[in-house]
Short mmCIF file of C-alpha atoms and ligand atoms in Angstrom, two decimals:
data_model
loop_
_atom_site.label_atom_id
_atom_site.label_comp_id
_atom_site.label_asym_id
_atom_site.label_seq_id
_atom_site.Cartn_x
_atom_site.Cartn_y
_atom_site.Cartn_z
CA MET A 237 59.67 -16.60 -7.99
CA GLY A 238 56.49 -18.01 -6.45
CA GLN A 239 55.65 -21.56 -5.55
CA LEU A 240 52.84 -23.41 -7.28
CA ILE A 241 49.86 -24.53 -5.22
CA ASP A 242 49.08 -28.08 -6.30
CA GLY A 243 45.29 -28.18 -6.17
CA LYS A 244 45.23 -31.63 -7.71
CA ALA A 245 47.27 -33.08 -4.85
CA VAL A 246 45.27 -31.28 -2.15
CA ALA A 247 41.99 -32.37 -3.77
CA ALA A 248 43.20 -35.98 -3.86
CA ARG A 249 43.88 -35.84 -0.11
CA VAL A 250 40.43 -34.35 0.58
CA ARG A 251 38.78 -37.06 -1.53
CA ALA A 252 40.73 -39.78 0.28
CA GLN A 253 39.54 -38.39 3.65
CA VAL A 254 35.94 -38.29 2.40
CA LYS A 255 36.23 -41.90 1.28
CA THR A 256 37.58 -42.97 4.67
CA ASP A 257 34.72 -41.16 6.42
CA ALA A 258 32.15 -42.58 4.00
CA ASP A 259 33.47 -46.11 4.61
CA ARG A 260 33.09 -45.56 8.35
CA LEU A 261 29.55 -44.26 7.89
CA ARG A 262 28.69 -47.35 5.89
CA ALA A 263 30.26 -49.71 8.41
CA ALA A 264 28.62 -48.00 11.38
CA ARG A 265 25.21 -47.32 9.92
CA GLY A 266 24.84 -49.16 6.63
CA LEU A 267 24.46 -45.70 5.13
CA THR A 268 25.73 -44.69 1.70
CA PRO A 269 25.68 -40.96 0.88
CA GLY A 270 23.69 -40.22 -2.27
CA LEU A 271 24.25 -37.31 -4.67
CA ALA A 272 21.75 -36.38 -7.40
CA VAL A 273 23.03 -34.08 -10.13
CA VAL A 274 20.59 -32.36 -12.47
CA ARG A 275 21.72 -31.11 -15.86
CA VAL A 276 19.48 -29.29 -18.32
CA GLY A 277 20.28 -28.97 -22.02
CA GLU A 278 23.58 -29.37 -23.82
CA ASP A 279 25.94 -26.75 -22.39
CA PRO A 280 29.31 -28.40 -23.15
CA ALA A 281 31.09 -27.13 -20.01
CA SER A 282 28.19 -28.30 -17.81
CA LYS A 283 28.41 -31.74 -19.37
CA VAL A 284 32.13 -31.99 -18.52
CA TYR A 285 31.58 -30.75 -14.94
CA VAL A 286 28.60 -33.01 -14.24
CA THR A 287 30.37 -36.09 -15.61
CA ALA A 288 33.36 -35.31 -13.39
CA LYS A 289 31.15 -34.77 -10.32
CA LYS A 290 29.32 -38.07 -10.85
CA LYS A 291 32.58 -39.98 -11.38
CA ALA A 292 34.18 -38.44 -8.29
CA ALA A 293 31.12 -39.32 -6.19
CA GLU A 294 31.30 -42.94 -7.36
CA GLU A 295 35.03 -43.12 -6.62
CA VAL A 296 34.47 -42.31 -2.95
CA GLY A 297 31.69 -44.90 -2.78
CA PHE A 298 28.65 -42.62 -2.91
CA HIS A 299 25.48 -43.42 -4.80
CA SER A 300 25.16 -40.91 -7.59
CA TRP A 301 22.54 -40.16 -10.18
CA GLU A 302 22.57 -37.82 -13.14
CA HIS A 303 19.20 -36.49 -14.30
CA HIS A 304 19.62 -35.04 -17.76
CA LEU A 305 16.65 -33.01 -18.96
CA ASP A 306 15.91 -31.64 -22.41
CA ALA A 307 16.88 -27.99 -22.99
CA ARG A 308 13.18 -27.17 -23.54
CA VAL A 309 11.99 -28.65 -20.24
CA SER A 310 9.34 -26.58 -18.48
CA GLN A 311 9.89 -24.86 -15.15
CA GLU A 312 7.13 -27.06 -13.69
CA ALA A 313 8.77 -30.30 -14.84
CA LEU A 314 12.15 -29.24 -13.46
CA LEU A 315 10.61 -28.20 -10.14
CA SER A 316 8.73 -31.46 -9.94
CA LEU A 317 12.02 -33.39 -10.34
CA VAL A 318 13.59 -31.29 -7.57
CA HIS A 319 10.59 -32.00 -5.31
CA ARG A 320 10.88 -35.72 -6.01
CA LEU A 321 14.59 -35.65 -5.09
CA ASN A 322 13.80 -33.65 -1.94
CA GLU A 323 11.50 -36.45 -0.84
CA ASP A 324 13.82 -39.33 -1.73
CA PRO A 325 15.57 -40.54 1.46
CA ALA A 326 18.42 -42.11 -0.57
CA VAL A 327 19.30 -38.65 -1.94
CA HIS A 328 21.24 -36.59 0.60
CA GLY A 329 22.64 -34.01 -1.78
CA ILE A 330 21.04 -32.27 -4.78
CA LEU A 331 22.96 -30.16 -7.26
CA VAL A 332 21.34 -28.40 -10.21
CA GLN A 333 24.16 -27.48 -12.57
CA LEU A 334 24.14 -23.81 -13.57
CA PRO A 335 23.68 -21.97 -15.85
CA LEU A 336 20.18 -23.09 -16.83
CA PRO A 337 18.64 -22.26 -20.23
CA GLY A 338 17.27 -18.70 -20.30
CA HIS A 339 13.55 -19.57 -20.13
CA LEU A 340 14.03 -21.17 -16.69
CA ASP A 341 14.02 -19.27 -13.40
CA ALA A 342 17.27 -20.45 -11.79
CA ASP A 343 16.59 -18.58 -8.53
CA ALA A 344 13.30 -20.42 -8.08
CA VAL A 345 14.96 -23.77 -8.82
CA VAL A 346 17.79 -23.14 -6.35
CA ALA A 347 15.26 -22.11 -3.72
CA ALA A 348 13.20 -25.27 -4.32
CA VAL A 349 16.03 -27.55 -3.18
CA LEU A 350 15.69 -28.39 0.52
CA PRO A 351 18.35 -26.33 2.35
CA GLU A 352 19.71 -29.46 4.07
CA LYS A 353 20.18 -31.16 0.67
CA ASP A 354 21.74 -28.08 -0.95
CA VAL A 355 25.33 -29.29 -1.32
CA ASP A 356 26.17 -26.21 -3.44
CA GLY A 357 25.41 -23.84 -0.56
CA PHE A 358 23.41 -21.69 -3.00
CA HIS A 359 19.99 -21.80 -1.28
CA PRO A 360 19.03 -18.38 0.19
CA VAL A 361 18.91 -19.93 3.69
CA ASN A 362 22.46 -21.29 3.34
CA ALA A 363 23.75 -18.09 1.71
CA GLY A 364 22.14 -16.22 4.62
CA ASN A 365 23.77 -18.52 7.17
CA LEU A 366 27.16 -17.76 5.62
CA LEU A 367 26.42 -14.03 5.79
CA LEU A 368 25.49 -14.36 9.46
CA GLY A 369 28.52 -16.53 10.27
CA ARG A 370 26.35 -19.52 11.16
CA PRO A 371 27.17 -23.11 10.20
CA GLY A 372 25.74 -24.73 7.07
CA PRO A 373 26.82 -25.96 3.67
CA ARG A 374 29.17 -23.54 1.90
CA ALA A 375 29.67 -22.91 -1.81
CA CYS A 376 32.23 -25.43 -3.03
CA THR A 377 34.67 -23.27 -5.00
CA PRO A 378 35.32 -20.63 -2.32
CA LEU A 379 35.43 -23.39 0.29
CA GLY A 380 38.13 -25.06 -1.81
CA VAL A 381 40.04 -21.78 -1.98
CA MET A 382 39.95 -21.50 1.84
CA ARG A 383 41.37 -25.00 2.04
CA LEU A 384 44.20 -24.11 -0.38
CA LEU A 385 45.10 -21.05 1.72
CA GLU A 386 45.24 -23.28 4.78
CA GLU A 387 47.46 -25.76 2.95
CA VAL A 388 50.08 -23.11 2.20
CA GLY A 389 49.96 -21.78 5.75
CA CYS A 390 48.24 -18.53 4.78
CA ASP A 391 46.06 -17.32 7.66
CA PRO A 392 43.77 -14.53 6.37
CA ALA A 393 43.56 -12.85 9.80
CA GLY A 394 44.69 -9.24 9.53
CA LYS A 395 45.62 -9.58 5.85
CA ARG A 396 44.27 -7.47 2.99
CA ALA A 397 42.22 -9.81 0.76
CA VAL A 398 41.05 -8.62 -2.63
CA VAL A 399 38.38 -10.61 -4.47
CA VAL A 400 37.93 -9.80 -8.15
CA GLY A 401 34.41 -10.78 -9.21
CA ARG A 402 31.10 -10.56 -7.34
CA SER A 403 29.17 -13.62 -8.51
CA ASN A 404 26.85 -15.49 -6.16
CA ILE A 405 28.77 -18.71 -6.92
CA VAL A 406 32.29 -17.50 -6.13
CA GLY A 407 32.98 -13.80 -5.47
CA LYS A 408 30.37 -13.00 -2.81
CA PRO A 409 30.70 -16.20 -0.74
CA MET A 410 34.50 -15.95 -1.10
CA ALA A 411 34.50 -12.45 0.37
CA LEU A 412 32.32 -13.59 3.29
CA MET A 413 34.51 -16.63 4.05
CA LEU A 414 37.63 -14.44 4.09
CA LEU A 415 35.85 -11.92 6.31
CA GLN A 416 34.88 -14.71 8.70
CA LYS A 417 38.58 -15.54 8.96
CA HIS A 418 39.27 -11.89 9.88
CA ALA A 419 40.74 -10.60 6.61
CA THR A 420 40.15 -7.00 5.52
CA VAL A 421 38.18 -7.70 2.36
CA THR A 422 37.71 -5.66 -0.82
CA VAL A 423 35.39 -6.91 -3.57
CA CYS A 424 36.19 -5.63 -7.08
CA HIS A 425 34.06 -5.67 -10.21
CA SER A 426 33.89 -4.10 -13.64
CA ARG A 427 33.65 -0.55 -12.24
CA SER A 428 36.64 -0.90 -9.90
CA ASP A 429 40.09 0.58 -10.38
CA LEU A 430 41.64 -2.86 -10.66
CA PRO A 431 45.39 -2.08 -10.86
CA SER A 432 45.20 0.03 -7.75
CA GLU A 433 43.01 -2.38 -5.71
CA VAL A 434 44.96 -5.48 -6.79
CA SER A 435 48.29 -3.87 -5.85
CA ARG A 436 47.20 -3.73 -2.19
CA ALA A 437 46.30 -7.42 -1.89
CA ASP A 438 48.15 -9.82 0.40
CA ILE A 439 45.65 -12.43 -0.74
CA LEU A 440 44.25 -12.07 -4.26
CA VAL A 441 41.36 -14.23 -5.48
CA VAL A 442 40.34 -13.67 -9.08
CA ALA A 443 37.01 -15.01 -10.33
CA ALA A 444 36.05 -12.61 -13.10
CA GLY A 445 35.70 -14.96 -16.07
CA VAL A 446 37.93 -12.72 -18.20
CA ARG A 447 41.04 -14.27 -19.69
CA GLU A 448 44.30 -12.87 -18.19
CA LEU A 449 42.46 -9.81 -16.84
CA VAL A 450 44.89 -9.31 -13.94
CA LYS A 451 48.41 -8.38 -15.01
CA GLY A 452 51.44 -9.68 -13.16
CA ALA A 453 52.81 -6.13 -12.82
CA TRP A 454 49.82 -5.16 -10.61
CA ILE A 455 50.54 -7.85 -8.02
CA ARG A 456 52.11 -6.96 -4.70
CA PRO A 457 55.39 -8.86 -4.24
CA GLY A 458 54.81 -11.80 -1.90
CA ALA A 459 51.02 -11.97 -2.43
CA VAL A 460 49.19 -15.31 -2.44
CA VAL A 461 47.38 -15.49 -5.79
CA ILE A 462 44.37 -17.74 -6.35
CA ASP A 463 43.09 -17.88 -9.91
CA VAL A 464 39.56 -19.26 -10.22
CA GLY A 465 39.24 -18.49 -13.94
CA VAL A 466 39.10 -21.13 -16.65
CA ASN A 467 39.27 -19.74 -20.17
CA ARG A 468 40.05 -21.57 -23.38
CA LYS A 469 42.51 -19.96 -25.78
CA GLU A 470 42.29 -20.22 -29.57
CA ASP A 471 44.89 -23.01 -29.52
CA GLY A 472 42.69 -25.00 -27.10
CA LYS A 473 44.90 -24.40 -24.04
CA LEU A 474 43.30 -23.38 -20.74
CA VAL A 475 44.34 -20.13 -19.07
CA GLY A 476 43.11 -18.33 -16.00
CA ASP A 477 42.00 -14.79 -15.21
CA VAL A 478 45.57 -13.90 -14.16
CA GLU A 479 48.55 -13.41 -16.49
CA PHE A 480 50.37 -16.42 -15.10
CA ALA A 481 54.05 -16.08 -16.09
CA SER A 482 54.43 -12.48 -14.87
CA ALA A 483 52.32 -13.15 -11.73
CA LEU A 484 54.54 -16.12 -10.84
CA GLU A 485 57.52 -13.72 -10.69
CA ARG A 486 55.89 -11.65 -7.92
CA ALA A 487 53.63 -14.02 -5.97
CA SER A 488 54.76 -16.09 -2.98
CA PHE A 489 52.25 -18.80 -3.91
CA ILE A 490 50.04 -19.08 -6.98
CA THR A 491 47.52 -21.60 -8.33
CA PRO A 492 48.07 -22.84 -11.87
CA VAL A 493 45.26 -23.21 -14.41
CA PRO A 494 44.46 -26.03 -14.84
CA GLY A 495 45.32 -27.98 -11.68
CA GLY A 496 44.75 -25.26 -9.08
CA VAL A 497 41.26 -24.38 -7.87
CA GLY A 498 39.35 -26.56 -10.36
CA PRO A 499 39.94 -29.96 -8.69
CA MET A 500 39.08 -28.47 -5.28
CA THR A 501 35.48 -27.62 -6.24
CA ILE A 502 34.56 -31.27 -6.74
CA ALA A 503 36.47 -32.41 -3.65
CA MET A 504 34.56 -29.94 -1.48
CA LEU A 505 31.27 -31.02 -3.07
CA LEU A 506 32.00 -34.56 -1.89
CA GLY A 507 32.70 -33.22 1.60
CA ASN A 508 29.43 -31.28 1.60
CA THR A 509 27.53 -34.39 0.46
CA LEU A 510 29.07 -36.51 3.20
CA GLU A 511 28.18 -33.91 5.80
CA ALA A 512 24.63 -33.61 4.45
CA ALA A 513 24.21 -37.39 4.62
CA SER A 514 25.59 -37.59 8.13
CA ARG A 515 23.41 -34.70 9.32
CA GLN A 516 20.27 -36.06 7.70
CA THR A 517 20.77 -39.42 9.34
CA ARG A 518 21.80 -37.80 12.64
CA HIS A 519 24.94 -39.83 12.61
CA VAL A 520 27.79 -38.06 14.37
CA LEU A 521 31.17 -38.63 12.79
CA GLY A 522 34.28 -38.64 14.94
CA PRO A 523 36.10 -35.37 15.68
CA GLU A 524 38.71 -35.99 12.99
CA ALA A 525 36.05 -36.37 10.30
CA GLY A 526 34.92 -33.71 7.87
CA VAL A 527 36.61 -31.51 5.34
CA GLY A 528 35.06 -28.09 5.68
CA SER A 529 35.52 -25.08 7.83
N1 LIG B 139 28.21 -23.77 -12.38
C1 LIG B 139 29.48 -23.33 -12.20
N2 LIG B 139 29.94 -23.68 -10.97
C2 LIG B 139 28.94 -24.35 -10.37
C3 LIG B 139 28.82 -24.96 -9.09
O1 LIG B 139 29.73 -24.95 -8.23
N3 LIG B 139 27.61 -25.56 -8.85
C4 LIG B 139 26.59 -25.57 -9.75
N4 LIG B 139 25.46 -26.16 -9.41
N5 LIG B 139 26.68 -25.00 -10.94
C5 LIG B 139 27.85 -24.40 -11.24
#
């Protein structure tokens, strides 16, 4: 029987550390980190996420602004908002919530954010820095997963890590972060032989967006299982991409849904925003500061 990884508790500790560091930054420099969040249209999940991000930013004492644009906004108008935020010295972090409505070119919008203000780590320069093993802001969800592994004493070095899902937001950066920590990494997708790949994993990260795709019976006994999925069942309950009850029987540690990876994404976003603010103002925090890798 596995142990649950309490993402809510870990995220609360990360947020408390960010608040302490932000208070020090304010005391030392009169500087308050600022996060601008851009939301386009009425995607219900995006509304929930953006509201939570703004609230969390305020709770640690950041300035935060939500820019909500009409679903029919033009590419030019959206880009002009991003340019304005790039030039605003009070804004240290910019996040454009994805997905965007289909008529907009999300790649162009992501690339328009200044790399040093890209607290999502999605800009091609920052994605490239991750690929090359250079420092820079990292995508929040995989960064949160790395922190959870650390919390349960799971060092990826020499372990077989299997990542299910190859999205730019989670799967690909996740694989690169695990590789940087010296895991042997396999990335699976819809054409993979999932039962066979999953059964070899010491560390399994599932971010496929398919409800209960990974069966407990596939999991190697003793594996650490991280479920990034959030899927709503007909009865309104949230479930992950892993069949939880049967996976719990075999895993050594497993994240629940909800309360596992979800709270970590926002906590790491706050850490990225603090680091962006401190870098942009050339203020060096003490050695104990910071939340990331
Ligand atoms: N949509 C789903 N996850 C994310 C995220 O981490 N950042 C942004 N900007 N959009 C998302």
